[in-house]
Short mmCIF file of C-alpha atoms in Angstrom, two decimals:
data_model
loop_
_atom_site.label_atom_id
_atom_site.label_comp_id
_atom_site.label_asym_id
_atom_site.label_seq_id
_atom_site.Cartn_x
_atom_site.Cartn_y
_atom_site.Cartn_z
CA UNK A 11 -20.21 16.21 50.13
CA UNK A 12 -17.89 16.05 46.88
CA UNK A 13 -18.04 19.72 45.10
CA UNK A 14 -17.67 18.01 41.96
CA UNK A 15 -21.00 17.98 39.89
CA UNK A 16 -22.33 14.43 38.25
CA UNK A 17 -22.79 16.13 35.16
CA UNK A 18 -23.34 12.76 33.15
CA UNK A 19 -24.44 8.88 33.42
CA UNK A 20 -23.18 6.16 31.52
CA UNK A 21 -26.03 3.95 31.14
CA UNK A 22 -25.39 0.10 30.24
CA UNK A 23 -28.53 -1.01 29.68
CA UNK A 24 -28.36 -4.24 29.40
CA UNK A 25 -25.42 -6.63 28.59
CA UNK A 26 -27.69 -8.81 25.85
CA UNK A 27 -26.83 -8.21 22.12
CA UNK A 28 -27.88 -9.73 18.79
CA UNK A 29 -24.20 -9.66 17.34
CA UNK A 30 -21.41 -11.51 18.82
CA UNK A 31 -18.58 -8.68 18.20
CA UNK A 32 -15.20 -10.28 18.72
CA UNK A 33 -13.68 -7.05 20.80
CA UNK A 34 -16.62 -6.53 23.15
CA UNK A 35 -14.99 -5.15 26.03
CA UNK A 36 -17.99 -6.02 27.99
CA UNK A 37 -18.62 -9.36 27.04
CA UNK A 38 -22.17 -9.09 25.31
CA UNK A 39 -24.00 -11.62 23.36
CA UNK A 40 -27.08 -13.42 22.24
CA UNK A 41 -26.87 -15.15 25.31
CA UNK A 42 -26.68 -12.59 28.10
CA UNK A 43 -30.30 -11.48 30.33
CA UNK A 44 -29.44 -8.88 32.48
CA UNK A 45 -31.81 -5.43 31.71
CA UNK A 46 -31.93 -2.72 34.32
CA UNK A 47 -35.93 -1.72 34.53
CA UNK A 48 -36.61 1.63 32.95
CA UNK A 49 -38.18 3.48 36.27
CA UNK A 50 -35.22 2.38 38.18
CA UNK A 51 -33.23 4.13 35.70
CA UNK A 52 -35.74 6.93 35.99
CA UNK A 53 -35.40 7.29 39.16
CA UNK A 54 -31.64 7.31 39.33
CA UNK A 55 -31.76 9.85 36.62
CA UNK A 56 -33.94 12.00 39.26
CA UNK A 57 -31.57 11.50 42.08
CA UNK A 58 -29.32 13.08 39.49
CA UNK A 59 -30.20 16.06 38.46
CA UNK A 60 -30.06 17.62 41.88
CA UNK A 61 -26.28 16.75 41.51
CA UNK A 62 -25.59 18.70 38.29
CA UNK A 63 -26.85 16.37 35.67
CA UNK A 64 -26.69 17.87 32.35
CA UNK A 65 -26.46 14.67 29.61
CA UNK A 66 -26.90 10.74 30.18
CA UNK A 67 -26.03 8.03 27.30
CA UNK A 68 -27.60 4.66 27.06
CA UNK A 69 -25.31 2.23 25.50
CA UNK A 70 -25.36 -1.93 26.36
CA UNK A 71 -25.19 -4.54 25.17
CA UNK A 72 -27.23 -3.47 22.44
CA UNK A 73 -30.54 -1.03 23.40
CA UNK A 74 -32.54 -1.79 20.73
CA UNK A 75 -33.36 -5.00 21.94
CA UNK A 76 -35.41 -2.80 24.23
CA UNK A 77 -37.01 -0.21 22.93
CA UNK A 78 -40.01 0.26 24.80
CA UNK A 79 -37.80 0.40 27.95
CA UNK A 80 -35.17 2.59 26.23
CA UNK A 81 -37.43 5.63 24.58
CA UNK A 82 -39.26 6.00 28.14
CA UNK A 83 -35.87 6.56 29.79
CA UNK A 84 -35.51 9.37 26.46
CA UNK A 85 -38.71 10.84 27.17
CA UNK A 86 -38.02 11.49 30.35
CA UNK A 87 -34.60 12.48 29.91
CA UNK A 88 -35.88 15.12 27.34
CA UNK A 89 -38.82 16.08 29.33
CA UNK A 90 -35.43 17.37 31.83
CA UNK A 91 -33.78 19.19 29.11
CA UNK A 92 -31.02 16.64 29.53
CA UNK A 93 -28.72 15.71 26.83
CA UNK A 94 -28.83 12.01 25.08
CA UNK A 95 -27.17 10.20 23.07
CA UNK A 96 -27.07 6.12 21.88
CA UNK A 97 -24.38 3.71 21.51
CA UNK A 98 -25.98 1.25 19.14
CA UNK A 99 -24.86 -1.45 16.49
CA UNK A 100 -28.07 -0.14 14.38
CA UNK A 101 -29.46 -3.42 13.03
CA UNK A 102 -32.88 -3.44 14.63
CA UNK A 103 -33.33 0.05 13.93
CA UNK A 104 -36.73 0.98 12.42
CA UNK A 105 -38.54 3.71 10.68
CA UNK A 106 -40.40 4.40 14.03
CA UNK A 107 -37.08 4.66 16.15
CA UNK A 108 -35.75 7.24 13.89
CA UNK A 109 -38.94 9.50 14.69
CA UNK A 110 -38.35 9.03 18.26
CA UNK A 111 -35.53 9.68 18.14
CA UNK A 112 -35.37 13.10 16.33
CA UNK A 113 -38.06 13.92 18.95
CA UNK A 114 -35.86 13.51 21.86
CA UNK A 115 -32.76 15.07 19.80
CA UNK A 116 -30.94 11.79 20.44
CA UNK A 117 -26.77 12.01 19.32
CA UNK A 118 -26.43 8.52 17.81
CA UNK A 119 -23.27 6.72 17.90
CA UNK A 120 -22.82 3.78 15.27
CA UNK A 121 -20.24 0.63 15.69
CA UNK A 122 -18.63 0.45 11.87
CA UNK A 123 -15.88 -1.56 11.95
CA UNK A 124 -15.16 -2.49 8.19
CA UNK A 125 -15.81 -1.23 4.73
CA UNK A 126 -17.02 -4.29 3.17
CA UNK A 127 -19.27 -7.35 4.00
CA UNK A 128 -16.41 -9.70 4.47
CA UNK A 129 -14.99 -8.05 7.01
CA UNK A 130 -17.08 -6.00 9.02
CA UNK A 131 -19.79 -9.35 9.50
CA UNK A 132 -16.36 -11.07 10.25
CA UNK A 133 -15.71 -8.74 13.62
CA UNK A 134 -19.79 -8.71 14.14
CA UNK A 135 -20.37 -12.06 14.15
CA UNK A 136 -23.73 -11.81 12.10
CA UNK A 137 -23.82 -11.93 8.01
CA UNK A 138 -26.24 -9.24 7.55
CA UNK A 139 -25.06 -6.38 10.32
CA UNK A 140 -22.74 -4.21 7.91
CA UNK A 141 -26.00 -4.12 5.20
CA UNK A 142 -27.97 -3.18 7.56
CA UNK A 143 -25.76 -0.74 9.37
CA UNK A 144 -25.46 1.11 6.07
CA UNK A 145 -29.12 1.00 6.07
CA UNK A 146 -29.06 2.56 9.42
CA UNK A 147 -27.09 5.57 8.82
CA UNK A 148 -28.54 6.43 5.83
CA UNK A 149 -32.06 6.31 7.32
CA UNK A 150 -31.23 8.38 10.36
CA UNK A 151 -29.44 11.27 7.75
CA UNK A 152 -32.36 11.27 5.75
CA UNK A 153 -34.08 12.11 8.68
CA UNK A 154 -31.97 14.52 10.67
CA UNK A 155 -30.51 12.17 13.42
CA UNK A 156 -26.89 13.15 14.18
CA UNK A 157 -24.90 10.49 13.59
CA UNK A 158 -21.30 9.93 14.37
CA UNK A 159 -19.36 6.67 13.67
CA UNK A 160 -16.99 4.73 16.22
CA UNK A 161 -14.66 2.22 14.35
CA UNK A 162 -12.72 -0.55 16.07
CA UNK A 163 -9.23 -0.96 14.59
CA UNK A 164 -6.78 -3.57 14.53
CA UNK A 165 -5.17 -5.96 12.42
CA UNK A 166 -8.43 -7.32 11.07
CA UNK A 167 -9.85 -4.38 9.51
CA UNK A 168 -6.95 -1.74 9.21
CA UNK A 169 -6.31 -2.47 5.49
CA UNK A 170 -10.17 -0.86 4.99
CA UNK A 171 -9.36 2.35 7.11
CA UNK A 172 -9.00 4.68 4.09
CA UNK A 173 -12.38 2.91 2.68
CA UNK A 174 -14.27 3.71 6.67
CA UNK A 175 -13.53 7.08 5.91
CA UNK A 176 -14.38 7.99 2.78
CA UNK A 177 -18.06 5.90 3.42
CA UNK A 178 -18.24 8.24 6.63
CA UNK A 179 -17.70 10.85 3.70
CA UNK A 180 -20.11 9.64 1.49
CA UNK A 181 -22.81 9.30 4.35
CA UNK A 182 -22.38 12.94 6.08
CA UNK A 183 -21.75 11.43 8.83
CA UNK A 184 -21.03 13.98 12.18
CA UNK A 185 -18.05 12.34 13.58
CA UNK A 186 -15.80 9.70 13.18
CA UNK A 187 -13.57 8.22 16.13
CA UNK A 188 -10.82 5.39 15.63
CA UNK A 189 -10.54 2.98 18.66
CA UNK A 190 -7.77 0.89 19.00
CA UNK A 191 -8.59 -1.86 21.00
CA UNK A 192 -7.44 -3.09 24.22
CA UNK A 193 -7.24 -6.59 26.08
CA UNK A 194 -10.70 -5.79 27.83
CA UNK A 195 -13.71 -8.68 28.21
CA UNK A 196 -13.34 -10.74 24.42
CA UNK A 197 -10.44 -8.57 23.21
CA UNK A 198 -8.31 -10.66 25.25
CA UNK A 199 -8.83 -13.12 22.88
CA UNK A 200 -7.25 -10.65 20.03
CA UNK A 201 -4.14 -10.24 21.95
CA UNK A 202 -3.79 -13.92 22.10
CA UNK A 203 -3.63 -14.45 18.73
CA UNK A 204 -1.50 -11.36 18.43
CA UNK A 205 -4.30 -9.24 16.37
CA UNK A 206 -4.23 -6.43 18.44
CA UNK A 207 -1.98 -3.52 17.09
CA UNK A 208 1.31 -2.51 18.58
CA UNK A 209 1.76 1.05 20.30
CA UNK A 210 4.64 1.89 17.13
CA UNK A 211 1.44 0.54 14.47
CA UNK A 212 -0.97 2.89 16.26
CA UNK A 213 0.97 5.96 16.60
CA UNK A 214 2.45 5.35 13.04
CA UNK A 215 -1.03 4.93 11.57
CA UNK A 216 -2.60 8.05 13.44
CA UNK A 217 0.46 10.15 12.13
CA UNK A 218 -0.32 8.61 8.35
CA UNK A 219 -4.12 9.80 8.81
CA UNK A 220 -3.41 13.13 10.37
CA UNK A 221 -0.93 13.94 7.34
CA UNK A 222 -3.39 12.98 4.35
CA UNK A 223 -6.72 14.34 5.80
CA UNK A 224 -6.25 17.75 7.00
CA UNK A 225 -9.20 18.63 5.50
CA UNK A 226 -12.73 16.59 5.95
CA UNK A 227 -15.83 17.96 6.54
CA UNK A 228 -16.12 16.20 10.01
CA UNK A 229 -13.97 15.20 13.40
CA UNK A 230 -11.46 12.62 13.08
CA UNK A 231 -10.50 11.32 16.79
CA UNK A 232 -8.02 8.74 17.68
CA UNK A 233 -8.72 7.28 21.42
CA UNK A 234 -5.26 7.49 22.03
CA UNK A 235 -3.54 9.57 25.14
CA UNK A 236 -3.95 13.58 23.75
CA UNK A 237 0.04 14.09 23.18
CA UNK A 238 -0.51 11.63 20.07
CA UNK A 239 -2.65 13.84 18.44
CA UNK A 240 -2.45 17.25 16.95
CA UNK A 241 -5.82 18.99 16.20
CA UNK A 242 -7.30 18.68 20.00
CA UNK A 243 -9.11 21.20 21.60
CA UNK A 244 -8.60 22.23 25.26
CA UNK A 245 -11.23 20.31 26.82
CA UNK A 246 -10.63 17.11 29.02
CA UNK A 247 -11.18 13.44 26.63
CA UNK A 248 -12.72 11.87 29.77
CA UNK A 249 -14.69 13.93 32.32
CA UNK A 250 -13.75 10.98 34.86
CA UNK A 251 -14.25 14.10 37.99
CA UNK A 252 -18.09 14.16 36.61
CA UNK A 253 -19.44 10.89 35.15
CA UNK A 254 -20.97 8.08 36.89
CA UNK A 255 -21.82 4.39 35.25
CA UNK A 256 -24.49 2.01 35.78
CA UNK A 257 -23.79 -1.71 34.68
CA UNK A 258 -26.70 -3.83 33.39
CA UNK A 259 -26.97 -5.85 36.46
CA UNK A 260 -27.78 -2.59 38.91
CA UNK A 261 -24.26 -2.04 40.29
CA UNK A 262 -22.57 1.65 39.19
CA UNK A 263 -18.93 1.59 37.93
CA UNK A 264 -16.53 3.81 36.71
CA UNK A 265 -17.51 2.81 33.13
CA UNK A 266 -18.43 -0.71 31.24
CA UNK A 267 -14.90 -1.86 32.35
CA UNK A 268 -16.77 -2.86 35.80
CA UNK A 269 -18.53 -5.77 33.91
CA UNK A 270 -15.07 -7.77 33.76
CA UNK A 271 -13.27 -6.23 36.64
CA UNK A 272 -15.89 -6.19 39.61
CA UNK A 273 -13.60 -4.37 42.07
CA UNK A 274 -14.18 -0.94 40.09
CA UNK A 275 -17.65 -1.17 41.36
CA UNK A 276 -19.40 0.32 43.97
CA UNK A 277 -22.83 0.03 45.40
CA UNK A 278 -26.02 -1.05 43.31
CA UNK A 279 -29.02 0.95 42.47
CA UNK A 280 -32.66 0.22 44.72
CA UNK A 281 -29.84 -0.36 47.63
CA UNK A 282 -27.53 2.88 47.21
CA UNK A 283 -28.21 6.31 46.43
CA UNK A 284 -27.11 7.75 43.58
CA UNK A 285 -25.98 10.84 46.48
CA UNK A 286 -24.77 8.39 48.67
CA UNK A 287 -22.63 6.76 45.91
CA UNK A 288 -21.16 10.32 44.70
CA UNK A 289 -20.25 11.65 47.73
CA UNK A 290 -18.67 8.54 49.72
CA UNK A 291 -17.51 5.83 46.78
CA UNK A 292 -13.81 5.39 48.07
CA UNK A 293 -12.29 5.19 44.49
CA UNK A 294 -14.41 7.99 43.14
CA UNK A 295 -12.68 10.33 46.17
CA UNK A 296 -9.26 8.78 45.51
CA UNK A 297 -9.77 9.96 41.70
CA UNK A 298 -10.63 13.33 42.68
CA UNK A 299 -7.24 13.60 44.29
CA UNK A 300 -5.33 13.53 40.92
CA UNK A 301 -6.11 17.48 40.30
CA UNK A 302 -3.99 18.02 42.96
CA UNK A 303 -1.16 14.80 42.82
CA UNK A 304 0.90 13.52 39.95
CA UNK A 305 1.39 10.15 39.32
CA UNK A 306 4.38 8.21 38.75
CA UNK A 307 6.05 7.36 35.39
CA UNK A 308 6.02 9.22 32.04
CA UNK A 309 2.74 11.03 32.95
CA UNK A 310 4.59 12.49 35.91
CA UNK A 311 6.75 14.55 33.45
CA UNK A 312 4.26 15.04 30.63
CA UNK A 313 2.99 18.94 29.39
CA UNK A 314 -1.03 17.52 28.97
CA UNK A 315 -1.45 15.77 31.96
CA UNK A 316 -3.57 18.75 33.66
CA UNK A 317 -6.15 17.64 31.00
CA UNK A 318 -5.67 14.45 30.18
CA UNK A 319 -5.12 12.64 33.57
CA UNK A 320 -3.95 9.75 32.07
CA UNK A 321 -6.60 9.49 29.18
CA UNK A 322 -8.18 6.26 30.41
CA UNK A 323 -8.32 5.88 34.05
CA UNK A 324 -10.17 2.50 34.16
CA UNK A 325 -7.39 1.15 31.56
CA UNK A 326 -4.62 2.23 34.65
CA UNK A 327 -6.01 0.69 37.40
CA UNK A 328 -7.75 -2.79 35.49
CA UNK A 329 -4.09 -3.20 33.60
CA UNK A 330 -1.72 -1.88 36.21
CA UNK A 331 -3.74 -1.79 39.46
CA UNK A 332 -3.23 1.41 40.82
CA UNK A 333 -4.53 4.77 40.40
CA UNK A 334 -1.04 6.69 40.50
CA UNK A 335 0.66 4.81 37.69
CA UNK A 336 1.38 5.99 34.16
CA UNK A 337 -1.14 5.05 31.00
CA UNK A 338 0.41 1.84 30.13
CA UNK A 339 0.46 3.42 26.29
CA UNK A 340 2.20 6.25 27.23
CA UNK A 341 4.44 4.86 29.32
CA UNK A 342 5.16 1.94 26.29
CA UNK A 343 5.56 4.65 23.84
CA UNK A 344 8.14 6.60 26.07
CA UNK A 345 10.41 3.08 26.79
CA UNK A 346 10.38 2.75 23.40
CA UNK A 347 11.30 6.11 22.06
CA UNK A 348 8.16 7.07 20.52
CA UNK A 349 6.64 9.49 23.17
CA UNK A 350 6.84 13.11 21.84
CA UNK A 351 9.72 14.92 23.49
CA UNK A 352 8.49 18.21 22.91
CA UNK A 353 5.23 17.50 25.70
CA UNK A 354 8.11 16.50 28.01
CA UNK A 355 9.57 18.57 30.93
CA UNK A 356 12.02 16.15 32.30
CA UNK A 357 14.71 16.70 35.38
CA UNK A 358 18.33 17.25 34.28
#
């Protein structure tokens, strides 16, 4: 058996979502059915714990659509003294949630991906979603709910990324974490039509943020390889050695990316174990062998590789298609000059 604890589950709880976002990396919409039951979820959550389970999050799709399904699988996650947190779009939040949630000391994370109607209910796909997301946050402060805010940034929305973060200001808000899409489920569409940014536009604009807000009363995170930051602590940005996903339709995956690339699955729920799964999933044993192997490229030479292990291990091996190669954004930014040579301990 793997020593490695599961110390956390990525739940997708379903893959069915009243907004149409046009960077879903997992392909949800109005249109989708699939909804894992909540005692099968239970029960996977049981096989768990045994394992070192310490935190699960329930993201989709969106979870709402579900709620008598989704606070059962919170009370029972609280009952176990386990940590929880939402990923949620926040329109169909109500009054009643909010309670619940406070209850079950649920760490909400909210999609805000534009500072004005126009343009966030552009990327959403619905005309009321950025009023009500407001709405949302503002509701869940008033009441104590941590929130933290995920923003999706390319060339859509990146003239309103002074405005995202001086609302995150104005609302209190936790956290706030810049993603920077890539060509995943319906963001293959925005590199088609060439809206996603380049890696010299990303790294300039995290370098242009990090210099004018040194000081703000919460987090500002970049999902971008850890050498591309500066204020990071010393703490892995992917526990990929102790996280486990389960996709809406049953199967587990390394994380949501499964949904669109099917051979980063392995076994289903009701079928497989969550034990058996842990212990013998061939890919999860063949990641567990990068603590002890470099891989090739730029990450092969680079000083944070011990923690970062390539930042985004289902990005490698969907884009590139093998576990051992370089994150395709570091490995861009290093062809192209950009990589920072003092995290570098190259061969003469």
């Amino acid at each position: 058996m793997t020593a490695h604890a599961l110390e956390k589950l990525h739940i997708y709880l379903t893959n069915k979502c009243n907004l149409h976002c046009r960077h879903c990396w997992v392909n949800a919409s109005p249109g989708n059915n699939d909804i894992i039951d909540a005692l099968d979820i239970i029960e996977c959550i049981k096989q768990a714990i045994p394992l070192g389970l310490k935190a699960i999050k329930i993201t989709g799709g969106e979870p709402l659509l579900f709620p008598l399904q989704l606070f059962s699988i919170f009370e029972f996650a609280a009952a176990n003294n386990l940590q929880i947190s939402l990923e949620t779009n926040a329109t169909l939040l109500k009054p009643e949630y909010v309670l619940k949630l406070f209850q079950y000391g649920v760490k909400v994370y909210i999609s805000l991906d534009g500072n004005s109607d126009s343009t966030h209910n552009h990327i959403r796909g619905h005309q009321d979603s950025y009023l009500k997301t407001i709405e949302a946050i503002q509701l869940l402060g008033n009441n104590s709910v941590e929130v933290n805010i995920i923003s999706c940034i390319y060339s859509i929305n990146i003239h309103e990324i002074d405005d995202i973060i001086a609302t995150c200001n104005e609302l209190n808000v936790a956290s706030l974490k810049f993603n920077f899409p890539n060509a995943y489920g319906r963001a293959n569409n925005l590199k088609q039509d060439g809206s996603l940014l380049s890696t010299e536009k990303i790294i300039s604009t995290i370098e242009l943020l990090i210099k004018k807000y040194k000081t703000l009363p919460f987090p500002l995170d970049f999902d971008v390889p850890r050498v591309f930051k500066i204020n990071y602590n010393d703490k892995p940005r992917c526990s990929l050695f102790n996280i486990l996903s389960i996709l809406p339709d049953g199967r587990y995956s390394l994380c949501g990316i499964g949904v669109t690339h099917k051979w980063v699955t392995f076994g289903i729920i009701n079928t497989n174990s969550v034990s058996e799964v842990w212990r013998d999933s061939g890919i999860l044993n063949d990641i567990r062998k990068l603590k002890h192997h470099r891989p090739k490229g730029v990450c092969k030479y680079c000083a944070e590789y011990s923690l970062c292990y390539g930042h985004c291990l289902a990005h490698i091996i969907t884009e590139l298609g093998c576990i051992g190669d370089s994150n395709p954004f570091c490995q861009n930014a290093f062809d192209c000059n950009l990589f920072p040579k003092n995290k570098l301990d190259l061969p003469l």
